[in-house]
């Protein structure tokens, strides 16, 4: 769907996609605006669909740790669960009014790290963009990127703490008024908002599958970080070791095993050889072989070879 950036906040932008939600008001039903949240990390390069100017910058870079949890987006629905509000386009030059009541940033944990930075910028008498430092109060004129210093040229600014970035990335080139083509990554009915992305890889996929894929990617990232690289797993493939059964699956055909090794391996998913009928329970000691990585679960892949005597 196509939308328009209506506000820049820390870590991303709010996008109006013309989506509304029916709310009861007495005996009638009103339409409440539902804004989408597009994080800079989800705004990828897509030259064929994006109308974002090449040399304008939105806001800040990502958090230092580069890892944002999406636990607040637990209820995954599809876009069909919402009603599309087809409103007539406002005449050019009219100021767009935004109902921000749906976004209580001060009390909402989803946007606990977000901040409104519009007060940090102003337009000077000569038309230049001026940024004010929050801590020192000092003002800085942000230079134009035009070849001839044209005042009407696009302005580039960034508050990134990483000074080694020579050019602003696409996710930092979003600004109020930009029209972008986005895809709904997930929907939170409880908070009445959308989580957006510009990645077309979501097209044709079910929301629940997208969520599952995202969770697997996170697990793989944590596994890689914990082990100092997935290459260590490949080096240990085929190695046999003792382990302890931590939990059994409901179906009984796989279980969680904690390997006992000097490698500091985490709990992995272990399969039981078909037809062997090994009766196992939590706390049993077993011999397992490291098979690699279970890409469907984002965890270590193990195989139970035998049960040790209690």
Short mmCIF file of C-alpha atoms in Angstrom, two decimals:
data_model
loop_
_atom_site.label_atom_id
_atom_site.label_comp_id
_atom_site.label_asym_id
_atom_site.label_seq_id
_atom_site.Cartn_x
_atom_site.Cartn_y
_atom_site.Cartn_z
CA UNK A 1 0.00 0.00 0.00
CA UNK A 2 1.06 3.60 -0.52
CA UNK A 3 1.35 6.05 2.32
CA UNK A 4 2.69 9.45 3.29
CA UNK A 5 5.20 10.20 6.04
CA UNK A 6 3.44 12.44 8.57
CA UNK A 7 5.92 12.53 11.42
CA UNK A 8 9.58 11.74 12.13
CA UNK A 9 10.37 10.13 15.47
CA UNK A 10 13.46 8.55 16.91
CA UNK A 11 14.20 5.31 15.13
CA UNK A 12 11.65 5.73 12.34
CA UNK A 13 8.68 7.59 10.90
CA UNK A 14 4.89 7.47 11.18
CA UNK A 15 3.09 6.81 7.91
CA UNK A 16 -0.53 7.55 6.99
CA UNK A 17 -1.69 4.71 4.72
CA UNK A 18 -5.35 5.75 4.67
CA UNK A 19 -6.22 2.95 7.08
CA UNK A 20 -8.88 3.34 9.73
CA UNK A 21 -10.49 1.32 12.48
CA UNK A 22 -14.17 1.37 13.36
CA UNK A 23 -14.87 2.50 16.90
CA UNK A 24 -18.24 2.60 18.64
CA UNK A 25 -19.46 5.98 19.81
CA UNK A 26 -22.90 5.72 21.36
CA UNK A 27 -25.29 4.42 18.74
CA UNK A 28 -22.97 5.24 15.85
CA UNK A 29 -19.63 4.01 14.62
CA UNK A 30 -16.77 6.38 13.91
CA UNK A 31 -13.54 5.78 12.04
CA UNK A 32 -10.32 6.17 14.02
CA UNK A 33 -7.09 6.80 12.16
CA UNK A 34 -4.49 4.03 12.25
CA UNK A 35 -0.95 5.20 11.55
CA UNK A 36 1.87 2.89 10.55
CA UNK A 37 5.33 2.81 12.13
CA UNK A 38 8.19 2.41 9.63
CA UNK A 39 11.51 1.90 11.38
CA UNK A 40 14.64 3.08 9.60
CA UNK A 41 16.02 -0.47 9.81
CA UNK A 42 12.97 -1.65 7.84
CA UNK A 43 13.30 1.06 5.17
CA UNK A 44 15.51 -0.66 2.63
CA UNK A 45 16.72 0.48 -0.79
CA UNK A 46 13.92 0.17 -3.34
CA UNK A 47 14.47 2.61 -6.17
CA UNK A 48 11.56 1.37 -8.28
CA UNK A 49 8.85 2.10 -5.71
CA UNK A 50 10.15 4.80 -3.40
CA UNK A 51 9.67 8.50 -4.07
CA UNK A 52 12.01 9.50 -1.25
CA UNK A 53 14.38 12.30 -2.38
CA UNK A 54 17.94 11.14 -2.88
CA UNK A 55 19.66 13.67 -0.64
CA UNK A 56 17.29 14.38 2.21
CA UNK A 57 17.67 12.84 5.59
CA UNK A 58 15.05 11.83 8.10
CA UNK A 59 16.32 11.33 11.61
CA UNK A 60 18.60 9.26 13.77
CA UNK A 61 20.43 6.05 13.20
CA UNK A 62 19.46 2.80 14.87
CA UNK A 63 20.06 2.00 18.50
CA UNK A 64 23.66 1.14 19.32
CA UNK A 65 22.98 -2.49 19.99
CA UNK A 66 21.22 -2.86 16.62
CA UNK A 67 18.73 -5.22 18.16
CA UNK A 68 15.10 -4.24 18.68
CA UNK A 69 12.62 -6.64 20.15
CA UNK A 70 9.12 -6.82 18.71
CA UNK A 71 7.46 -8.45 21.70
CA UNK A 72 4.82 -5.72 21.77
CA UNK A 73 3.61 -6.89 18.35
CA UNK A 74 2.39 -10.23 19.64
CA UNK A 75 -1.00 -10.30 17.93
CA UNK A 76 -0.39 -10.82 14.24
CA UNK A 77 -3.28 -10.22 11.91
CA UNK A 78 -3.64 -9.45 8.23
CA UNK A 79 -4.46 -6.14 6.60
CA UNK A 80 -7.94 -7.50 5.86
CA UNK A 81 -8.73 -7.17 9.57
CA UNK A 82 -8.76 -3.40 9.17
CA UNK A 83 -11.00 -1.13 7.13
CA UNK A 84 -9.56 1.15 4.50
CA UNK A 85 -10.67 4.72 4.94
CA UNK A 86 -10.94 6.25 1.48
CA UNK A 87 -10.72 9.95 2.11
CA UNK A 88 -10.51 12.54 -0.60
CA UNK A 89 -7.07 13.98 -1.13
CA UNK A 90 -6.65 17.40 0.34
CA UNK A 91 -6.03 20.27 -2.00
CA UNK A 92 -2.40 21.14 -2.54
CA UNK A 93 -1.20 23.59 0.06
CA UNK A 94 -3.73 22.59 2.69
CA UNK A 95 -2.23 21.61 6.02
CA UNK A 96 -2.89 18.00 6.88
CA UNK A 97 -4.39 17.50 10.32
CA UNK A 98 -3.18 14.45 12.19
CA UNK A 99 -5.08 12.81 15.00
CA UNK A 100 -2.24 11.94 17.35
CA UNK A 101 -4.56 10.65 20.08
CA UNK A 102 -3.87 7.14 18.80
CA UNK A 103 -0.21 7.62 19.69
CA UNK A 104 0.39 8.33 23.37
CA UNK A 105 4.16 8.17 23.19
CA UNK A 106 4.73 9.07 26.83
CA UNK A 107 2.83 6.09 28.21
CA UNK A 108 3.10 3.54 25.41
CA UNK A 109 5.89 0.93 25.85
CA UNK A 110 5.98 0.34 22.09
CA UNK A 111 7.37 3.83 21.60
CA UNK A 112 9.13 4.25 24.93
CA UNK A 113 12.40 5.14 23.18
CA UNK A 114 10.81 7.53 20.67
CA UNK A 115 11.07 11.27 20.83
CA UNK A 116 9.73 14.20 18.86
CA UNK A 117 12.70 16.13 17.45
CA UNK A 118 10.88 18.71 15.37
CA UNK A 119 11.58 21.38 17.99
CA UNK A 120 15.31 20.97 17.38
CA UNK A 121 15.09 22.45 13.87
CA UNK A 122 13.97 25.79 12.48
CA UNK A 123 14.17 27.70 9.22
CA UNK A 124 16.40 30.78 9.25
CA UNK A 125 15.60 34.12 7.59
CA UNK A 126 17.72 33.13 4.59
CA UNK A 127 15.85 29.84 4.23
CA UNK A 128 18.63 27.72 5.72
CA UNK A 129 17.89 24.88 8.09
CA UNK A 130 19.20 25.42 11.63
CA UNK A 131 19.70 22.63 14.17
CA UNK A 132 19.88 23.28 17.92
CA UNK A 133 21.89 21.04 20.24
CA UNK A 134 19.69 19.85 23.12
CA UNK A 135 22.49 19.85 25.70
CA UNK A 136 24.54 22.94 24.84
CA UNK A 137 21.85 25.06 23.18
CA UNK A 138 24.26 25.86 20.34
CA UNK A 139 22.83 26.35 16.85
CA UNK A 140 24.33 25.00 13.66
CA UNK A 141 23.47 25.85 10.07
CA UNK A 142 23.09 22.70 8.05
CA UNK A 143 24.71 23.19 4.66
CA UNK A 144 23.05 22.53 1.32
CA UNK A 145 24.33 19.68 -0.83
CA UNK A 146 23.77 21.54 -4.08
CA UNK A 147 26.81 21.84 -6.34
CA UNK A 148 26.56 25.63 -6.51
CA UNK A 149 25.31 26.17 -2.98
CA UNK A 150 21.78 26.68 -4.25
CA UNK A 151 19.52 27.61 -1.33
CA UNK A 152 16.72 25.54 -2.81
CA UNK A 153 18.87 22.41 -2.95
CA UNK A 154 18.20 19.46 -0.67
CA UNK A 155 19.63 19.69 2.82
CA UNK A 156 21.48 16.81 4.42
CA UNK A 157 21.69 16.46 8.18
CA UNK A 158 22.36 13.66 10.61
CA UNK A 159 22.68 13.19 14.34
CA UNK A 160 24.34 9.83 14.00
CA UNK A 161 26.86 9.00 16.69
CA UNK A 162 28.89 7.06 14.13
CA UNK A 163 30.84 9.67 12.23
CA UNK A 164 32.33 7.13 9.82
CA UNK A 165 29.15 7.11 7.70
CA UNK A 166 30.11 9.13 4.65
CA UNK A 167 26.68 9.05 3.01
CA UNK A 168 23.25 8.85 4.65
CA UNK A 169 21.52 5.53 4.13
CA UNK A 170 18.06 5.17 2.60
CA UNK A 171 16.43 4.78 5.98
CA UNK A 172 17.79 8.21 6.94
CA UNK A 173 16.37 9.89 3.84
CA UNK A 174 12.75 9.86 4.94
CA UNK A 175 11.13 13.17 5.74
CA UNK A 176 7.63 14.51 6.36
CA UNK A 177 5.58 14.58 3.17
CA UNK A 178 7.43 11.75 1.40
CA UNK A 179 5.24 9.21 -0.35
CA UNK A 180 6.41 5.64 0.08
CA UNK A 181 5.19 2.21 -0.92
CA UNK A 182 5.12 -0.01 2.14
CA UNK A 183 4.09 -3.49 3.15
CA UNK A 184 2.38 -4.36 6.43
CA UNK A 185 4.79 -6.39 8.54
CA UNK A 186 2.41 -6.90 11.45
CA UNK A 187 -0.74 -5.45 12.95
CA UNK A 188 -1.45 -4.76 16.61
CA UNK A 189 -5.19 -4.63 17.18
CA UNK A 190 -4.70 -3.72 20.83
CA UNK A 191 -2.68 -0.57 20.11
CA UNK A 192 -4.37 0.13 16.75
CA UNK A 193 -1.25 0.56 14.69
CA UNK A 194 0.73 -1.09 11.93
CA UNK A 195 4.37 -2.09 11.75
CA UNK A 196 5.58 -1.37 8.21
CA UNK A 197 8.47 -2.27 5.96
CA UNK A 198 9.49 -1.36 2.42
CA UNK A 199 10.64 -4.92 1.70
CA UNK A 200 8.58 -6.54 -1.04
CA UNK A 201 9.64 -9.97 0.24
CA UNK A 202 6.51 -9.92 2.41
CA UNK A 203 4.22 -9.83 -0.61
CA UNK A 204 2.05 -12.93 -0.81
CA UNK A 205 3.16 -14.26 2.57
CA UNK A 206 0.98 -14.85 5.59
CA UNK A 207 1.64 -12.58 8.55
CA UNK A 208 2.12 -15.53 10.89
CA UNK A 209 4.79 -16.96 8.56
CA UNK A 210 6.58 -13.61 8.50
CA UNK A 211 6.57 -13.48 12.29
CA UNK A 212 7.90 -17.02 12.53
CA UNK A 213 10.66 -16.22 10.03
CA UNK A 214 11.60 -13.11 11.99
CA UNK A 215 11.81 -15.08 15.22
CA UNK A 216 14.07 -17.66 13.58
CA UNK A 217 16.37 -14.93 12.29
CA UNK A 218 16.61 -13.48 15.80
CA UNK A 219 17.46 -16.87 17.28
CA UNK A 220 20.16 -17.42 14.67
CA UNK A 221 21.58 -13.97 15.38
CA UNK A 222 21.67 -14.68 19.12
CA UNK A 223 23.25 -18.08 18.48
CA UNK A 224 25.93 -16.53 16.30
CA UNK A 225 26.63 -13.87 18.92
CA UNK A 226 26.78 -16.42 21.72
CA UNK A 227 29.21 -18.69 19.88
CA UNK A 228 31.29 -15.94 18.30
CA UNK A 229 30.32 -17.04 14.81
CA UNK A 230 28.35 -19.88 13.25
CA UNK A 231 31.55 -21.22 11.71
CA UNK A 232 32.31 -22.83 15.07
CA UNK A 233 29.25 -25.03 14.68
CA UNK A 234 30.39 -26.24 11.27
CA UNK A 235 33.81 -27.05 12.74
CA UNK A 236 32.17 -29.19 15.43
CA UNK A 237 29.73 -31.01 13.13
CA UNK A 238 29.84 -34.76 13.72
CA UNK A 239 31.30 -34.47 17.22
CA UNK A 240 29.75 -36.75 19.84
CA UNK A 241 29.22 -35.58 23.41
CA UNK A 242 27.18 -36.26 26.51
CA UNK A 243 24.14 -34.18 27.32
CA UNK A 244 21.14 -33.81 29.61
CA UNK A 245 17.50 -33.85 28.48
CA UNK A 246 15.91 -30.53 29.43
CA UNK A 247 12.42 -30.96 27.97
CA UNK A 248 10.36 -33.20 25.67
CA UNK A 249 8.09 -32.14 22.85
CA UNK A 250 4.38 -32.87 22.95
CA UNK A 251 4.71 -35.22 19.99
CA UNK A 252 7.64 -37.03 21.56
CA UNK A 253 9.73 -37.18 18.39
CA UNK A 254 12.19 -34.48 19.45
CA UNK A 255 13.47 -32.93 22.66
CA UNK A 256 15.71 -30.23 24.08
CA UNK A 257 19.18 -31.34 25.16
CA UNK A 258 21.89 -29.36 26.93
CA UNK A 259 25.28 -30.58 25.61
CA UNK A 260 28.02 -31.13 28.19
CA UNK A 261 31.05 -29.80 26.37
CA UNK A 262 33.93 -27.42 26.83
CA UNK A 263 32.65 -25.44 23.85
CA UNK A 264 29.92 -23.76 25.88
CA UNK A 265 27.19 -24.91 23.50
CA UNK A 266 23.61 -23.83 24.26
CA UNK A 267 20.54 -26.06 24.43
CA UNK A 268 19.77 -27.67 21.09
CA UNK A 269 16.94 -29.55 19.38
CA UNK A 270 17.64 -33.28 19.37
CA UNK A 271 15.89 -35.90 17.27
CA UNK A 272 15.41 -39.54 18.21
CA UNK A 273 16.31 -42.16 15.58
CA UNK A 274 13.12 -43.49 14.04
CA UNK A 275 12.21 -46.99 15.18
CA UNK A 276 14.62 -47.13 18.11
CA UNK A 277 11.95 -46.23 20.65
CA UNK A 278 14.28 -44.74 23.21
CA UNK A 279 12.22 -43.90 26.30
CA UNK A 280 13.53 -40.61 27.61
CA UNK A 281 12.41 -38.17 30.26
CA UNK A 282 13.58 -34.85 31.61
CA UNK A 283 16.90 -35.17 33.45
CA UNK A 284 18.12 -38.27 31.58
CA UNK A 285 21.73 -38.38 30.43
CA UNK A 286 22.25 -39.13 26.74
CA UNK A 287 24.92 -39.26 24.09
CA UNK A 288 24.26 -36.90 21.20
CA UNK A 289 25.96 -35.98 17.95
CA UNK A 290 26.07 -32.40 16.70
CA UNK A 291 24.45 -32.33 13.26
CA UNK A 292 24.74 -28.60 12.62
CA UNK A 293 22.07 -25.90 12.78
CA UNK A 294 18.32 -26.46 12.59
CA UNK A 295 17.37 -23.68 10.16
CA UNK A 296 13.66 -24.20 10.83
CA UNK A 297 14.07 -23.37 14.51
CA UNK A 298 17.23 -21.29 14.63
CA UNK A 299 18.90 -23.62 17.14
CA UNK A 300 21.54 -26.32 17.34
CA UNK A 301 20.61 -29.58 15.63
CA UNK A 302 21.47 -32.71 17.64
CA UNK A 303 20.81 -36.42 17.25
CA UNK A 304 20.35 -38.79 20.19
CA UNK A 305 22.64 -41.81 19.83
CA UNK A 306 21.96 -43.60 23.08
CA UNK A 307 20.64 -43.26 26.60
CA UNK A 308 23.17 -43.50 29.41
CA UNK A 309 22.41 -45.38 32.60
CA UNK A 310 20.78 -43.15 35.22
#
